[in-house]
Amino acid sequence: GSGEGGEEDEEESTRTLPRVFTAELRQMMYGFGDVVKPLPATIELVEDMLVEYLAALVTKSVEVAHARRREKPNVADVKFVIRKDRRRMQRVRYLLDMKAEIERVTNIKTTDFADPSEIPGLEDDAAVQKKS
């Protein structure tokens, strides 16, 4: 009848957090072989699992920070929490390395050159006019 599963759906719909990962999860699911538009219930289930995992990770990280006499967790605390999960730990290391590389590359400024003529491929207007 109409009571099957309906009551559970109503209980699940009391979620108070906004759904913020829907678009990203849809794209990730497609990237991993799902259909272009997965069922909304599927995306909601995956998002619920993700949020539950992240909440547990943050909670454990906060506990580690408090044990280390700090109010807020840092990357070292997160790494400590996931230290036994080799795949996640490798991914965190990779992402941190990429973040550092991006920061290193984006901190190179054209003002680091003493003279604009030192920048490869960039000629000032005077040099171009002299060649003409």
PDB file of C-alpha atoms in Angstrom:
ATOM      1  CA  GLY A   1       0.000   0.000   0.000  1.00  0.00           C
ATOM      2  CA  SER A   2       0.870   3.647   0.232  1.00  0.00           C
ATOM      3  CA  GLY A   3       2.412   3.217   3.702  1.00  0.00           C
ATOM      4  CA  GLU A   4       5.345   1.145   2.465  1.00  0.00           C
ATOM      5  CA  GLY A   5       8.524   3.192   2.526  1.00  0.00           C
ATOM      6  CA  GLY A   6       6.565   6.447   2.739  1.00  0.00           C
ATOM      7  CA  GLU A   7       7.016   6.842   6.467  1.00  0.00           C
ATOM      8  CA  GLU A   8      10.771   6.373   6.213  1.00  0.00           C
ATOM      9  CA  ASP A   9      10.940   8.973   3.429  1.00  0.00           C
ATOM     10  CA  GLU A  10       9.102  11.491   5.623  1.00  0.00           C
ATOM     11  CA  GLU A  11      11.522  10.873   8.505  1.00  0.00           C
ATOM     12  CA  GLU A  12      14.515  11.309   6.206  1.00  0.00           C
ATOM     13  CA  SER A  13      13.125  14.592   4.831  1.00  0.00           C
ATOM     14  CA  THR A  14      13.582  16.320   8.210  1.00  0.00           C
ATOM     15  CA  ARG A  15      17.146  17.139   7.116  1.00  0.00           C
ATOM     16  CA  THR A  16      18.107  20.625   8.285  1.00  0.00           C
ATOM     17  CA  LEU A  17      21.304  21.122   6.272  1.00  0.00           C
ATOM     18  CA  PRO A  18      21.046  22.559   2.758  1.00  0.00           C
ATOM     19  CA  ARG A  19      22.139  20.320  -0.098  1.00  0.00           C
ATOM     20  CA  VAL A  20      25.340  21.998  -1.233  1.00  0.00           C
ATOM     21  CA  PHE A  21      27.127  19.187  -3.092  1.00  0.00           C
ATOM     22  CA  THR A  22      24.372  18.194  -5.531  1.00  0.00           C
ATOM     23  CA  ALA A  23      25.916  19.611  -8.715  1.00  0.00           C
ATOM     24  CA  GLU A  24      29.419  18.345  -7.914  1.00  0.00           C
ATOM     25  CA  LEU A  25      28.182  14.894  -6.946  1.00  0.00           C
ATOM     26  CA  ARG A  26      26.119  14.640 -10.133  1.00  0.00           C
ATOM     27  CA  GLN A  27      29.233  15.444 -12.185  1.00  0.00           C
ATOM     28  CA  MET A  28      31.418  13.059 -10.199  1.00  0.00           C
ATOM     29  CA  MET A  29      28.883  10.264 -10.510  1.00  0.00           C
ATOM     30  CA  TYR A  30      28.742  10.796 -14.268  1.00  0.00           C
ATOM     31  CA  GLY A  31      32.532  10.838 -14.402  1.00  0.00           C
ATOM     32  CA  PHE A  32      32.589   7.463 -12.661  1.00  0.00           C
ATOM     33  CA  GLY A  33      30.141   5.953 -15.155  1.00  0.00           C
ATOM     34  CA  ASP A  34      26.662   6.866 -13.942  1.00  0.00           C
ATOM     35  CA  VAL A  35      24.026   8.406 -16.191  1.00  0.00           C
ATOM     36  CA  VAL A  36      24.092  12.141 -17.029  1.00  0.00           C
ATOM     37  CA  LYS A  37      21.150  12.842 -14.717  1.00  0.00           C
ATOM     38  CA  PRO A  38      21.106  10.355 -11.819  1.00  0.00           C
ATOM     39  CA  LEU A  39      17.955  10.012  -9.764  1.00  0.00           C
ATOM     40  CA  PRO A  40      17.614  12.797  -7.173  1.00  0.00           C
ATOM     41  CA  ALA A  41      17.229  10.141  -4.462  1.00  0.00           C
ATOM     42  CA  THR A  42      20.597   8.650  -5.460  1.00  0.00           C
ATOM     43  CA  ILE A  43      22.348  12.019  -5.280  1.00  0.00           C
ATOM     44  CA  GLU A  44      20.694  12.717  -1.919  1.00  0.00           C
ATOM     45  CA  LEU A  45      21.852   9.349  -0.565  1.00  0.00           C
ATOM     46  CA  VAL A  46      25.438   9.929  -1.707  1.00  0.00           C
ATOM     47  CA  GLU A  47      25.361  13.457  -0.279  1.00  0.00           C
ATOM     48  CA  ASP A  48      24.008  12.179   3.048  1.00  0.00           C
ATOM     49  CA  MET A  49      26.863   9.653   3.184  1.00  0.00           C
ATOM     50  CA  LEU A  50      29.409  12.343   2.296  1.00  0.00           C
ATOM     51  CA  VAL A  51      28.122  14.804   4.899  1.00  0.00           C
ATOM     52  CA  GLU A  52      28.033  12.059   7.533  1.00  0.00           C
ATOM     53  CA  TYR A  53      31.651  11.119   6.733  1.00  0.00           C
ATOM     54  CA  LEU A  54      32.827  14.746   6.757  1.00  0.00           C
ATOM     55  CA  ALA A  55      31.039  15.432  10.049  1.00  0.00           C
ATOM     56  CA  ALA A  56      32.723  12.423  11.655  1.00  0.00           C
ATOM     57  CA  LEU A  57      36.117  13.437  10.243  1.00  0.00           C
ATOM     58  CA  VAL A  58      35.778  16.998  11.531  1.00  0.00           C
ATOM     59  CA  THR A  59      34.525  15.819  14.929  1.00  0.00           C
ATOM     60  CA  LYS A  60      37.480  13.448  15.334  1.00  0.00           C
ATOM     61  CA  SER A  61      39.892  16.145  14.121  1.00  0.00           C
ATOM     62  CA  VAL A  62      38.521  18.589  16.708  1.00  0.00           C
ATOM     63  CA  GLU A  63      38.976  15.948  19.412  1.00  0.00           C
ATOM     64  CA  VAL A  64      42.601  15.462  18.346  1.00  0.00           C
ATOM     65  CA  ALA A  65      43.169  19.240  18.357  1.00  0.00           C
ATOM     66  CA  HIS A  66      41.715  19.508  21.856  1.00  0.00           C
ATOM     67  CA  ALA A  67      43.930  16.640  23.035  1.00  0.00           C
ATOM     68  CA  ARG A  68      46.854  18.645  21.635  1.00  0.00           C
ATOM     69  CA  ARG A  69      45.632  21.697  23.565  1.00  0.00           C
ATOM     70  CA  ARG A  70      44.416  23.643  20.561  1.00  0.00           C
ATOM     71  CA  GLU A  71      40.960  25.009  19.957  1.00  0.00           C
ATOM     72  CA  LYS A  72      40.809  24.436  16.206  1.00  0.00           C
ATOM     73  CA  PRO A  73      41.979  21.472  14.154  1.00  0.00           C
ATOM     74  CA  ASN A  74      44.646  21.825  11.495  1.00  0.00           C
ATOM     75  CA  VAL A  75      45.869  19.670   8.610  1.00  0.00           C
ATOM     76  CA  ALA A  76      48.088  17.629  10.936  1.00  0.00           C
ATOM     77  CA  ASP A  77      45.024  16.672  12.995  1.00  0.00           C
ATOM     78  CA  VAL A  78      43.121  15.533   9.899  1.00  0.00           C
ATOM     79  CA  LYS A  79      46.145  13.543   8.751  1.00  0.00           C
ATOM     80  CA  PHE A  80      46.334  11.920  12.184  1.00  0.00           C
ATOM     81  CA  VAL A  81      42.681  10.880  11.992  1.00  0.00           C
ATOM     82  CA  ILE A  82      43.066   9.284   8.546  1.00  0.00           C
ATOM     83  CA  ARG A  83      46.605   7.924   9.108  1.00  0.00           C
ATOM     84  CA  LYS A  84      45.496   4.267   8.889  1.00  0.00           C
ATOM     85  CA  ASP A  85      43.649   4.760   5.585  1.00  0.00           C
ATOM     86  CA  ARG A  86      46.497   4.571   3.089  1.00  0.00           C
ATOM     87  CA  ARG A  87      44.489   5.682   0.029  1.00  0.00           C
ATOM     88  CA  ARG A  88      43.027   8.730   1.746  1.00  0.00           C
ATOM     89  CA  MET A  89      46.383   9.644   3.233  1.00  0.00           C
ATOM     90  CA  GLN A  90      48.054   9.460  -0.194  1.00  0.00           C
ATOM     91  CA  ARG A  91      45.290  11.611  -1.666  1.00  0.00           C
ATOM     92  CA  VAL A  92      45.653  14.228   1.088  1.00  0.00           C
ATOM     93  CA  ARG A  93      49.419  14.341   0.537  1.00  0.00           C
ATOM     94  CA  TYR A  94      48.925  14.715  -3.219  1.00  0.00           C
ATOM     95  CA  LEU A  95      46.360  17.510  -2.808  1.00  0.00           C
ATOM     96  CA  LEU A  96      48.578  19.360  -0.328  1.00  0.00           C
ATOM     97  CA  ASP A  97      51.530  19.058  -2.721  1.00  0.00           C
ATOM     98  CA  MET A  98      49.396  20.404  -5.583  1.00  0.00           C
ATOM     99  CA  LYS A  99      48.172  23.277  -3.404  1.00  0.00           C
ATOM    100  CA  ALA A 100      51.764  24.186  -2.555  1.00  0.00           C
ATOM    101  CA  GLU A 101      52.766  24.004  -6.225  1.00  0.00           C
ATOM    102  CA  ILE A 102      49.858  26.227  -7.283  1.00  0.00           C
ATOM    103  CA  GLU A 103      50.745  28.748  -4.582  1.00  0.00           C
ATOM    104  CA  ARG A 104      54.396  28.679  -5.658  1.00  0.00           C
ATOM    105  CA  VAL A 105      53.542  29.260  -9.311  1.00  0.00           C
ATOM    106  CA  THR A 106      50.953  31.969  -8.673  1.00  0.00           C
ATOM    107  CA  ASN A 107      53.348  33.872  -6.404  1.00  0.00           C
ATOM    108  CA  ILE A 108      55.702  34.498  -9.326  1.00  0.00           C
ATOM    109  CA  LYS A 109      54.925  38.079 -10.302  1.00  0.00           C
ATOM    110  CA  THR A 110      56.049  40.186 -13.222  1.00  0.00           C
ATOM    111  CA  THR A 111      57.265  42.730 -10.654  1.00  0.00           C
ATOM    112  CA  ASP A 112      60.004  40.224  -9.798  1.00  0.00           C
ATOM    113  CA  PHE A 113      61.751  41.350 -13.003  1.00  0.00           C
ATOM    114  CA  ALA A 114      63.871  44.503 -12.785  1.00  0.00           C
ATOM    115  CA  ASP A 115      63.064  45.557 -16.340  1.00  0.00           C
ATOM    116  CA  PRO A 116      60.024  44.646 -18.459  1.00  0.00           C
ATOM    117  CA  SER A 117      62.411  43.771 -21.298  1.00  0.00           C
ATOM    118  CA  GLU A 118      63.591  40.824 -19.162  1.00  0.00           C
ATOM    119  CA  ILE A 119      60.195  39.168 -19.531  1.00  0.00           C
ATOM    120  CA  PRO A 120      60.410  36.711 -22.438  1.00  0.00           C
ATOM    121  CA  GLY A 121      58.076  37.578 -25.300  1.00  0.00           C
ATOM    122  CA  LEU A 122      57.238  41.006 -23.916  1.00  0.00           C
ATOM    123  CA  GLU A 123      58.686  44.005 -25.694  1.00  0.00           C
ATOM    124  CA  ASP A 124      58.019  47.558 -24.649  1.00  0.00           C
ATOM    125  CA  ASP A 125      56.621  50.010 -27.208  1.00  0.00           C
ATOM    126  CA  ALA A 126      59.942  51.896 -27.548  1.00  0.00           C
ATOM    127  CA  ALA A 127      61.868  48.765 -28.553  1.00  0.00           C
ATOM    128  CA  VAL A 128      59.180  47.850 -31.084  1.00  0.00           C
ATOM    129  CA  GLN A 129      59.264  51.383 -32.570  1.00  0.00           C
ATOM    130  CA  LYS A 130      63.099  51.321 -32.889  1.00  0.00           C
ATOM    131  CA  LYS A 131      62.918  48.094 -34.911  1.00  0.00           C
ATOM    132  CA  SER A 132      60.435  49.652 -37.356  1.00  0.00           C
TER     133      SER A 132
END
